[in-house]
Amino acid sequence: MEGSKLPFKKSTCPAEITLKVMSGRWKILIIQELWIGVKRFNQLQRSIQGITHKMLTEQLRELEADGIIHRQVYAEIPPKVEYSLTELGQGLKPILEQMHHWGEGI
């Protein structure tokens, strides 16, 4: 593609931003689990085979920082924390469904 002119700046491409937000082995699986509904940390960890406590924590923090998930902390003892998708996170559903359909065709 040498010499081709892209219609956008690579650093500001919306598709690249979307891929960056969803990048990582576990983020799509976390998002899919939260489509079902609100989940607690241990529920997520049990439902995603192979993810470590540390990796789940990191991925949840990144998704929260990107505005994809909401973390609700309840003032209880022991503390109760629930995760859910934000409106922005819900907007990823049709994108991921299309990616799924595309991947089936390979």
PDB file of C-alpha atoms in Angstrom:
ATOM      1  CA  MET A   1       0.000   0.000   0.000  1.00  0.00           C
ATOM      2  CA  GLU A   2       2.969   2.214  -0.451  1.00  0.00           C
ATOM      3  CA  GLY A   3       1.962   5.636  -1.686  1.00  0.00           C
ATOM      4  CA  SER A   4      -1.755   5.107  -0.979  1.00  0.00           C
ATOM      5  CA  LYS A   5      -3.579   7.898   0.749  1.00  0.00           C
ATOM      6  CA  LEU A   6      -5.892   6.907   3.552  1.00  0.00           C
ATOM      7  CA  PRO A   7      -9.014   9.049   4.015  1.00  0.00           C
ATOM      8  CA  PHE A   8      -8.186   9.505   7.710  1.00  0.00           C
ATOM      9  CA  LYS A   9      -5.280   9.999  10.058  1.00  0.00           C
ATOM     10  CA  LYS A  10      -4.205   6.655  11.468  1.00  0.00           C
ATOM     11  CA  SER A  11      -3.857   8.057  14.992  1.00  0.00           C
ATOM     12  CA  THR A  12      -7.459   9.304  15.022  1.00  0.00           C
ATOM     13  CA  CYS A  13      -9.205   6.539  13.111  1.00  0.00           C
ATOM     14  CA  PRO A  14     -12.442   5.590  14.922  1.00  0.00           C
ATOM     15  CA  ALA A  15     -12.036   1.931  13.920  1.00  0.00           C
ATOM     16  CA  GLU A  16      -8.571   1.883  15.477  1.00  0.00           C
ATOM     17  CA  ILE A  17      -9.953   3.413  18.667  1.00  0.00           C
ATOM     18  CA  THR A  18     -12.662   0.732  18.780  1.00  0.00           C
ATOM     19  CA  LEU A  19     -10.107  -2.048  18.339  1.00  0.00           C
ATOM     20  CA  LYS A  20      -7.903  -0.546  21.054  1.00  0.00           C
ATOM     21  CA  VAL A  21     -10.802  -0.497  23.516  1.00  0.00           C
ATOM     22  CA  MET A  22     -11.669  -4.140  22.752  1.00  0.00           C
ATOM     23  CA  SER A  23      -8.090  -5.384  22.480  1.00  0.00           C
ATOM     24  CA  GLY A  24      -6.923  -8.026  24.869  1.00  0.00           C
ATOM     25  CA  ARG A  25      -7.690 -11.693  25.061  1.00  0.00           C
ATOM     26  CA  TRP A  26     -10.418 -11.369  27.682  1.00  0.00           C
ATOM     27  CA  LYS A  27     -12.283  -8.106  27.068  1.00  0.00           C
ATOM     28  CA  ILE A  28     -14.726  -9.457  24.511  1.00  0.00           C
ATOM     29  CA  LEU A  29     -15.543 -12.406  26.782  1.00  0.00           C
ATOM     30  CA  ILE A  30     -16.114 -10.053  29.728  1.00  0.00           C
ATOM     31  CA  ILE A  31     -18.381  -7.845  27.616  1.00  0.00           C
ATOM     32  CA  GLN A  32     -20.358 -10.889  26.447  1.00  0.00           C
ATOM     33  CA  GLU A  33     -20.858 -12.033  30.040  1.00  0.00           C
ATOM     34  CA  LEU A  34     -22.168  -8.606  31.008  1.00  0.00           C
ATOM     35  CA  TRP A  35     -24.693  -8.623  28.133  1.00  0.00           C
ATOM     36  CA  ILE A  36     -26.488 -11.298  30.123  1.00  0.00           C
ATOM     37  CA  GLY A  37     -26.743  -8.927  33.071  1.00  0.00           C
ATOM     38  CA  VAL A  38     -25.044  -7.514  36.131  1.00  0.00           C
ATOM     39  CA  LYS A  39     -22.328  -9.755  37.567  1.00  0.00           C
ATOM     40  CA  ARG A  40     -20.040  -9.803  40.561  1.00  0.00           C
ATOM     41  CA  PHE A  41     -16.303 -10.384  40.241  1.00  0.00           C
ATOM     42  CA  ASN A  42     -16.405 -14.055  41.244  1.00  0.00           C
ATOM     43  CA  GLN A  43     -19.292 -14.748  38.864  1.00  0.00           C
ATOM     44  CA  LEU A  44     -17.242 -13.305  36.006  1.00  0.00           C
ATOM     45  CA  GLN A  45     -14.164 -15.283  36.985  1.00  0.00           C
ATOM     46  CA  ARG A  46     -16.113 -18.553  37.160  1.00  0.00           C
ATOM     47  CA  SER A  47     -17.788 -17.964  33.813  1.00  0.00           C
ATOM     48  CA  ILE A  48     -14.582 -17.137  31.902  1.00  0.00           C
ATOM     49  CA  GLN A  49     -12.422 -20.254  31.755  1.00  0.00           C
ATOM     50  CA  GLY A  50      -8.712 -19.641  32.280  1.00  0.00           C
ATOM     51  CA  ILE A  51      -8.720 -15.993  33.344  1.00  0.00           C
ATOM     52  CA  THR A  52      -6.659 -15.220  36.427  1.00  0.00           C
ATOM     53  CA  HIS A  53      -7.745 -12.950  39.273  1.00  0.00           C
ATOM     54  CA  LYS A  54      -5.039 -10.450  38.325  1.00  0.00           C
ATOM     55  CA  MET A  55      -5.938 -10.408  34.626  1.00  0.00           C
ATOM     56  CA  LEU A  56      -9.663 -10.038  35.304  1.00  0.00           C
ATOM     57  CA  THR A  57      -8.933  -7.126  37.631  1.00  0.00           C
ATOM     58  CA  GLU A  58      -6.731  -5.434  35.005  1.00  0.00           C
ATOM     59  CA  GLN A  59      -9.214  -5.935  32.189  1.00  0.00           C
ATOM     60  CA  LEU A  60     -12.133  -4.680  34.293  1.00  0.00           C
ATOM     61  CA  ARG A  61     -10.160  -1.558  35.253  1.00  0.00           C
ATOM     62  CA  GLU A  62      -9.333  -0.843  31.605  1.00  0.00           C
ATOM     63  CA  LEU A  63     -12.934  -1.351  30.502  1.00  0.00           C
ATOM     64  CA  GLU A  64     -14.118   0.940  33.305  1.00  0.00           C
ATOM     65  CA  ALA A  65     -11.551   3.609  32.371  1.00  0.00           C
ATOM     66  CA  ASP A  66     -12.754   3.435  28.751  1.00  0.00           C
ATOM     67  CA  GLY A  67     -16.379   3.889  29.838  1.00  0.00           C
ATOM     68  CA  ILE A  68     -17.468   0.429  28.672  1.00  0.00           C
ATOM     69  CA  ILE A  69     -18.465  -0.954  32.071  1.00  0.00           C
ATOM     70  CA  HIS A  70     -19.785   0.499  35.300  1.00  0.00           C
ATOM     71  CA  ARG A  71     -18.455  -0.642  38.669  1.00  0.00           C
ATOM     72  CA  GLN A  72     -20.969  -0.292  41.498  1.00  0.00           C
ATOM     73  CA  VAL A  73     -19.614  -0.604  45.044  1.00  0.00           C
ATOM     74  CA  TYR A  74     -22.099  -1.142  47.854  1.00  0.00           C
ATOM     75  CA  ALA A  75     -21.252  -0.053  51.395  1.00  0.00           C
ATOM     76  CA  GLU A  76     -21.651  -3.469  52.973  1.00  0.00           C
ATOM     77  CA  ILE A  77     -19.464  -5.775  54.970  1.00  0.00           C
ATOM     78  CA  PRO A  78     -18.056  -7.668  53.208  1.00  0.00           C
ATOM     79  CA  PRO A  79     -17.983  -5.144  50.347  1.00  0.00           C
ATOM     80  CA  LYS A  80     -20.224  -5.958  47.412  1.00  0.00           C
ATOM     81  CA  VAL A  81     -19.106  -4.910  43.922  1.00  0.00           C
ATOM     82  CA  GLU A  82     -21.149  -5.389  40.763  1.00  0.00           C
ATOM     83  CA  TYR A  83     -20.231  -4.812  37.135  1.00  0.00           C
ATOM     84  CA  SER A  84     -22.559  -3.869  34.307  1.00  0.00           C
ATOM     85  CA  LEU A  85     -22.306  -2.488  30.793  1.00  0.00           C
ATOM     86  CA  THR A  86     -22.718   1.221  30.254  1.00  0.00           C
ATOM     87  CA  GLU A  87     -24.734   2.559  27.336  1.00  0.00           C
ATOM     88  CA  LEU A  88     -21.443   2.896  25.457  1.00  0.00           C
ATOM     89  CA  GLY A  89     -20.653  -0.755  26.249  1.00  0.00           C
ATOM     90  CA  GLN A  90     -24.095  -1.862  25.052  1.00  0.00           C
ATOM     91  CA  GLY A  91     -23.281  -0.162  21.750  1.00  0.00           C
ATOM     92  CA  LEU A  92     -20.550  -2.728  21.131  1.00  0.00           C
ATOM     93  CA  LYS A  93     -23.076  -5.563  20.792  1.00  0.00           C
ATOM     94  CA  PRO A  94     -23.874  -5.122  17.080  1.00  0.00           C
ATOM     95  CA  ILE A  95     -20.176  -4.640  16.306  1.00  0.00           C
ATOM     96  CA  LEU A  96     -19.183  -7.837  18.087  1.00  0.00           C
ATOM     97  CA  GLU A  97     -22.079  -9.738  16.517  1.00  0.00           C
ATOM     98  CA  GLN A  98     -20.847  -8.676  13.070  1.00  0.00           C
ATOM     99  CA  MET A  99     -17.291  -9.717  13.983  1.00  0.00           C
ATOM    100  CA  HIS A 100     -18.667 -13.089  15.085  1.00  0.00           C
ATOM    101  CA  HIS A 101     -20.535 -13.593  11.803  1.00  0.00           C
ATOM    102  CA  TRP A 102     -17.491 -12.527   9.804  1.00  0.00           C
ATOM    103  CA  GLY A 103     -15.274 -14.952  11.752  1.00  0.00           C
ATOM    104  CA  GLU A 104     -17.652 -17.838  11.057  1.00  0.00           C
ATOM    105  CA  GLY A 105     -17.026 -17.346   7.360  1.00  0.00           C
ATOM    106  CA  ILE A 106     -13.275 -17.858   7.574  1.00  0.00           C
TER     107      ILE A 106
END
